[in-house]
Each structure stands twice: as structure tokens, then as C-alpha cells.
Coordinates of C-alpha atoms and ligand atoms in Angstrom, one line a residue:
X1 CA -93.6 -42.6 32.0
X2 CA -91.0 -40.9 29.5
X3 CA -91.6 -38.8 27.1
X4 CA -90.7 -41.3 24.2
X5 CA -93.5 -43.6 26.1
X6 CA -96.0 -41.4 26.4
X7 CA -95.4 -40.0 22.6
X8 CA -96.5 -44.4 21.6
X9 CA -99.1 -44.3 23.5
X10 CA -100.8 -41.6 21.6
X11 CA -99.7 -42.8 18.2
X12 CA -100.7 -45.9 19.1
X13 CA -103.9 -44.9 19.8
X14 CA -104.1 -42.8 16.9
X15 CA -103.7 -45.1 14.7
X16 CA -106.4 -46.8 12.5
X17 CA -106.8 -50.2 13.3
X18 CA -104.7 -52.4 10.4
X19 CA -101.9 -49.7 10.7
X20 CA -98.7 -51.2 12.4
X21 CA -96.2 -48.6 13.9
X22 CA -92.7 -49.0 12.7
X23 CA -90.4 -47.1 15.1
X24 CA -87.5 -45.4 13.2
X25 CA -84.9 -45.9 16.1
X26 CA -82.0 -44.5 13.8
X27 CA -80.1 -41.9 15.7
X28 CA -81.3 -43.3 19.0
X29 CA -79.8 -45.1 21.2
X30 CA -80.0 -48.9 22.5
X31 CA -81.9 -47.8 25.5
X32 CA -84.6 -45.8 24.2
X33 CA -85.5 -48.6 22.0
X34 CA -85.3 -51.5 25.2
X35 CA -87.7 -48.8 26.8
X36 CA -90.1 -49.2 24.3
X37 CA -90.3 -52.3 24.0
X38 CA -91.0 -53.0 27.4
X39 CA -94.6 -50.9 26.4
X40 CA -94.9 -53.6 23.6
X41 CA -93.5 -52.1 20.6
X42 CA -91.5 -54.8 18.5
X43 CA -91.0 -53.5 15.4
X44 CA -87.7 -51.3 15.0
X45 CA -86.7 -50.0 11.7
X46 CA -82.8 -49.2 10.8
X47 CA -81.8 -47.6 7.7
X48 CA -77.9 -47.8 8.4
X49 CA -76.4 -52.1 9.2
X50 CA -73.3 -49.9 11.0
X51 CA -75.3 -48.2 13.3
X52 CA -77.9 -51.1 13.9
X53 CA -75.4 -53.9 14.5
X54 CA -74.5 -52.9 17.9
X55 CA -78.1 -52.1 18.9
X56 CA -78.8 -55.5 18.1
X57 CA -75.9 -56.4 20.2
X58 CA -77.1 -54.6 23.0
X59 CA -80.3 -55.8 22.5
X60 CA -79.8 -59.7 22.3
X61 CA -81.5 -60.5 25.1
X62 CA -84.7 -59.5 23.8
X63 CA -84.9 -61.8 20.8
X64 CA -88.5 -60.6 20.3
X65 CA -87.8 -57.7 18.8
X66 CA -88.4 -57.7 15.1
X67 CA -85.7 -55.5 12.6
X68 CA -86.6 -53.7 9.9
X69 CA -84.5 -52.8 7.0
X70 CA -85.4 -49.6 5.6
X71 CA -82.4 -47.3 4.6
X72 CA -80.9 -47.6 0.5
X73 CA -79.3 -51.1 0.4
X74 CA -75.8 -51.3 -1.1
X75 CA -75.3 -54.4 -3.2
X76 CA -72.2 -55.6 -0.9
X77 CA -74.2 -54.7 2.5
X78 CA -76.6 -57.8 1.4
X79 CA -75.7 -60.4 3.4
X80 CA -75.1 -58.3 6.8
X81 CA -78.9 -57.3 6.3
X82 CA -80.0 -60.7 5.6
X83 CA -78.5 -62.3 8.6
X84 CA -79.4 -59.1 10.9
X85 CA -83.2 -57.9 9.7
X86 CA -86.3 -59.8 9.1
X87 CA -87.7 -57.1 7.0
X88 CA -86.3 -55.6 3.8
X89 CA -88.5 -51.8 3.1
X90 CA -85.9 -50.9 0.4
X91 CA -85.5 -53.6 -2.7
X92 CA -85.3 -50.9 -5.7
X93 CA -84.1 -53.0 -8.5
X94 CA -84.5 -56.7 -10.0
X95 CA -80.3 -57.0 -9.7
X96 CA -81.0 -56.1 -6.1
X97 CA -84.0 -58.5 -5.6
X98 CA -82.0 -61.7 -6.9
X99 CA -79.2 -61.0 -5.0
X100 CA -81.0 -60.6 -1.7
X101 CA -82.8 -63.6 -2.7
X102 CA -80.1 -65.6 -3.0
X103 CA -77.9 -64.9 -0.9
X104 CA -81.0 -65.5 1.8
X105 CA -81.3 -68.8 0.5
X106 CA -77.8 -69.3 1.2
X107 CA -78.3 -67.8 4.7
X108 CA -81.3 -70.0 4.8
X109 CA -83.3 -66.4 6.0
X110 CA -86.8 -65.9 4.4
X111 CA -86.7 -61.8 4.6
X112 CA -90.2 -60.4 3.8
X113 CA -89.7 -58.3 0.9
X114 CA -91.3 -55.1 0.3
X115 CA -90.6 -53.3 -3.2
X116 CA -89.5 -49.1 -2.7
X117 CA -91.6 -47.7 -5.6
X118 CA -91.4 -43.8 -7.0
X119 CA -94.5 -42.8 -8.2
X120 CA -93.1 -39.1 -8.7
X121 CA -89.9 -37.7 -10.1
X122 CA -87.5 -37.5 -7.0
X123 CA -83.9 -37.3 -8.2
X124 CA -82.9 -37.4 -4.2
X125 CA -84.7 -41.2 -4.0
X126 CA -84.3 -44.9 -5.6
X127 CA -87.3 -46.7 -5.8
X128 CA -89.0 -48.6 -8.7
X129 CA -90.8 -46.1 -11.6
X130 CA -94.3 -48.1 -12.2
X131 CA -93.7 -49.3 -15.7
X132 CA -90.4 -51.2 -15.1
X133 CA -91.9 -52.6 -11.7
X134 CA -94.6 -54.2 -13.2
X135 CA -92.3 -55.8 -16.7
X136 CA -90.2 -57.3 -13.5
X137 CA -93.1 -58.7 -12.2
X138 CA -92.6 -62.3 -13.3
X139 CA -89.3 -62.7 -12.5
X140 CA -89.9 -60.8 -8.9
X141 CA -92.6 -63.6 -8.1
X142 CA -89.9 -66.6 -8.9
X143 CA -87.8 -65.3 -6.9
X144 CA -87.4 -68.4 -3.8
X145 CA -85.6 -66.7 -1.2
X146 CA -88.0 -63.9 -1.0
X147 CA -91.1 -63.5 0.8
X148 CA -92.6 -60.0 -1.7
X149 CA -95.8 -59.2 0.7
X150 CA -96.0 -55.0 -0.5
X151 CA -94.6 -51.9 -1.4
X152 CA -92.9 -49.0 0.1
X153 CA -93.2 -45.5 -0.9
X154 CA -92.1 -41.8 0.2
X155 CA -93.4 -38.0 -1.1
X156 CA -90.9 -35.9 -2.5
X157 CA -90.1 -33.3 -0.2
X158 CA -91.9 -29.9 -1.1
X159 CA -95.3 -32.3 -2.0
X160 CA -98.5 -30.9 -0.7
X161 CA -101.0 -32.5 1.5
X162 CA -103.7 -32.9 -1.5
X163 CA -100.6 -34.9 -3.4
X164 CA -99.2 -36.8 -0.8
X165 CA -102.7 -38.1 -0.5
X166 CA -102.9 -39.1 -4.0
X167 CA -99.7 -40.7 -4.1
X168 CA -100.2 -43.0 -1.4
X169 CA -103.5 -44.3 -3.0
X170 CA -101.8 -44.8 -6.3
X171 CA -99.4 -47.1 -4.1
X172 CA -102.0 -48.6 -2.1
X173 CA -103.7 -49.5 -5.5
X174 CA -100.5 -50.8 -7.1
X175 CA -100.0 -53.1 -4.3
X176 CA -104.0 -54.4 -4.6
X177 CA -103.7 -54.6 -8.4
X178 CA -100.4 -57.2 -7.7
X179 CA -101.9 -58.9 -4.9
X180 CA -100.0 -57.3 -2.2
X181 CA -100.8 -56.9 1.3
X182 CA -98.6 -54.0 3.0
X183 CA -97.8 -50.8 2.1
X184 CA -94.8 -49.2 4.1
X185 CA -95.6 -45.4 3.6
X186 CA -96.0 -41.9 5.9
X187 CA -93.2 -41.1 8.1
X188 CA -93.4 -38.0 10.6
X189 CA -95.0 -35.3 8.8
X190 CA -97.6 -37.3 6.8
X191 CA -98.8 -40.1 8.3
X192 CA -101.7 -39.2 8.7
X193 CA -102.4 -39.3 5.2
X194 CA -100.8 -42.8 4.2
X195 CA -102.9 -43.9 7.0
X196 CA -106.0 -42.5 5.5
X197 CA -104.6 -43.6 2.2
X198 CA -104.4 -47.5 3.2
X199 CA -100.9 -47.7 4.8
X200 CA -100.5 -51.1 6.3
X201 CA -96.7 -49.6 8.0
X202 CA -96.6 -46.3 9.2
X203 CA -92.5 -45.5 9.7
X204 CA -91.9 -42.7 12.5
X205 CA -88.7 -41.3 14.1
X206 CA -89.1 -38.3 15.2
X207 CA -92.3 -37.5 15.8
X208 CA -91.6 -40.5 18.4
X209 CA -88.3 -40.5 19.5
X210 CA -87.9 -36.9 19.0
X211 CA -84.8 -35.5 17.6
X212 CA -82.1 -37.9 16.3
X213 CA -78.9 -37.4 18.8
X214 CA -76.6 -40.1 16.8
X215 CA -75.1 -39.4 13.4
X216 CA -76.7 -41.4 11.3
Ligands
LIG1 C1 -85.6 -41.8 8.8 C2 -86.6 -42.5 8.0 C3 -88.0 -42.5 8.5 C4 -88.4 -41.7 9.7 O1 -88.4 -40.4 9.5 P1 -89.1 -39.3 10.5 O2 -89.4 -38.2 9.6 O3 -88.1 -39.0 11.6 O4 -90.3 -40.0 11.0 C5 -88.9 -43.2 7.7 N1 -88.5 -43.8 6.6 C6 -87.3 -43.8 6.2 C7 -87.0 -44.6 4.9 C8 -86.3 -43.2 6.8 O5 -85.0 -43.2 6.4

């Protein structure tokens, strides 16, 4: 077993049950990925469509993988993601949300949506502040070309345990109070906490893969 495989099994393991594992391939390589999934891991997450393309690529011959979208989605980088990922981590806006939801209606793609909130200043971070999120609401649940099944969140950097903590149930309780099933939250250094805190996705790089060896 390598390293990377052995690192799964224990997060897997780790986990509580109802917590998926997304694993953060970003900086690694095509082959690290193929080598997890032959331990059963399926769910990848990218946040860059220039670095992921020729992963998938690489990787067409195992259509089971599923892609995850997870990095800040530029407006004319829309229909690349649409076509490439069946997961969207990172709609921050209601401009963003129509135009991913039409032009995946045009791409006849169904993306499952999941809304990036901010539930604490963070100037370094997009993401929806609570308020505007829920006037949106209405027009967010229209929207046809969208499947919106949760939220994703990340602490500010410099947040304390205790906070983290709190943050992550004020987004698992957002995403009860709008009917919403996931929440995408806890990367490397605190899932534990979003776990604890009701994370439904757990999104982990390098406490996985280890250190990221590709710019990304
Ligand atoms: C890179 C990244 C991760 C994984 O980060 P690690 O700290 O390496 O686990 C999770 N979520 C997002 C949005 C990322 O960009």
C-alpha cells in the first residue's frame, strides 16, 4: 500500500458515518488519483478547469469517477465546468447561479448545486453573507437547470477551534432552516470539527495526498 492509500484508509475510517470524503486532488497528479480510486474513492474535487481537464483526460477510462467543482468560478469558465464536473461547491452569487443554470440547461447537464456561504468577514473569500442568501432564496429555488442540495463553507484563517466550531453549526443550521441536505465544510486542519458540526462533505488535500507538487 502507498502512503496516499494508507492516509484514506484511516480517514475513511475516521470518519462519522454520513460524512463523505471529497479528495482535493489539486496539485496531484493523474496517477495518484487512478490509485485511489482503485481503493474506492470516487469523489475528486478540482478547484482549477486548466489543471483538471487533462486529469480527466487521463482518466477517461474510469467514467465512474465523480468531479467536483470547488475552486472560485469565473463567469466565462461556466460552461467548461458544466460539461466537465457534476458538482458545483462554489455558486457565490444569484448572477452566477442563473448563468450556471442556464447554460446547463443548454448543455442539458443537471449540476448539483451547493451555495459558498461566509458567515464571517473574510476579505480573502467570496461566498454568500446570510442576509442576501436568504432575499435570493426564491429566485435560487426556480432556478431549472440547477439541482441546489446545500451549502459550502470555509473559516477564515487565524479562526480558533471554539469558532470554527460555531461557524460550521451556524451553516449546518442554515442549510436545515432551507431544507438542504449537504454541507461541504472542513478541509485539512479542521475537519474534525465540521464533522462534529454536521458536515455532510469533508474536502481534504493534503492531509491526504500530502503536499501539493503541481502549481495550482
Ligand atoms: C485546496 C482546497 C481544499 C483542500 O485543502 P487542504 O487544506 O489541502 O485539505 C479544500 N477546499 C477548497 C475550496 C480548496 O481550494
Amino acid at each position: 500500500m502507498t502512503s496516499i492509500e494508507s492516509r484514506w484508509h484511516q480517514l475513511t475510517s475516521a470518519l462519522p458515518s454520513g460524512v463523505n470524503l471529497l479528495a482535493v486532488s489539486k496539485g496531484h497528479p493523474a496517477d495518484a488519483i487512478r490509485d485511489l480510486v482503485a481503493c474506492g474513492q470516487l469523489d475528486f474535487g478540482e478547484s482549477r478547469v486548466q489543471e483538471a481537464l487533462p486529469k480527466q483526460n487521463a482518466l477517461a477510462d474510469l467514467p465512474q469517477i465523480r468531479w467536483h467543482f470547488i475552486g472560485r468560478l469565473q463567469a466565462n469558465k461556466v460552461r467548461a465546468v458544466v460539461k466537465a464536473f457534476r458538482w458545483i461547491h462554489s455558486i457565490d452569487s444569484l448572477a452566477l447561479a442563473e448563468r450556471t443554470s442556464r447554460i446547463a440547461l443548454e448543455e442539458q447537464q443537471q449540476p448539483t448545486a451547493l451555495l459558498q456561504v461566509k458567515l464571517r468577514d473574510d476579505p480573502a473569500k467570496g461566498g454568500w453573507e446570510i442576509d442576501a442568501l436568504k432575499d435570493a432564496w426564491p429566485e435560487l429555488q426556480a432556478l431549472q437547470g440547477l439541482q441546489i442540495s446545500g451549502l459550502m463553507t470555509m473559516a477564515p484563517l487565524g479562526v480558533g477551534a471554539e469558532d470554527r466550531s460555531a461557524l460550521f453549526r451556524e451553516c449546518r443550521h442554515l442549510a436545515d432552516a432551507l431544507g438542504l441536505e449537504h454541507c461541504s465544510m472542513g478541509m485539512s486542519g479542521d475537519w474534525r470539527e465540521a464533522a462534529a458540526a454536521g458536515a455532510t462533505w469533508v474536502r481534504l488535500g493534503s492531509v491526504l495526498f500530502g503536499p501539493r507538487q503541481l502549481p495550482t
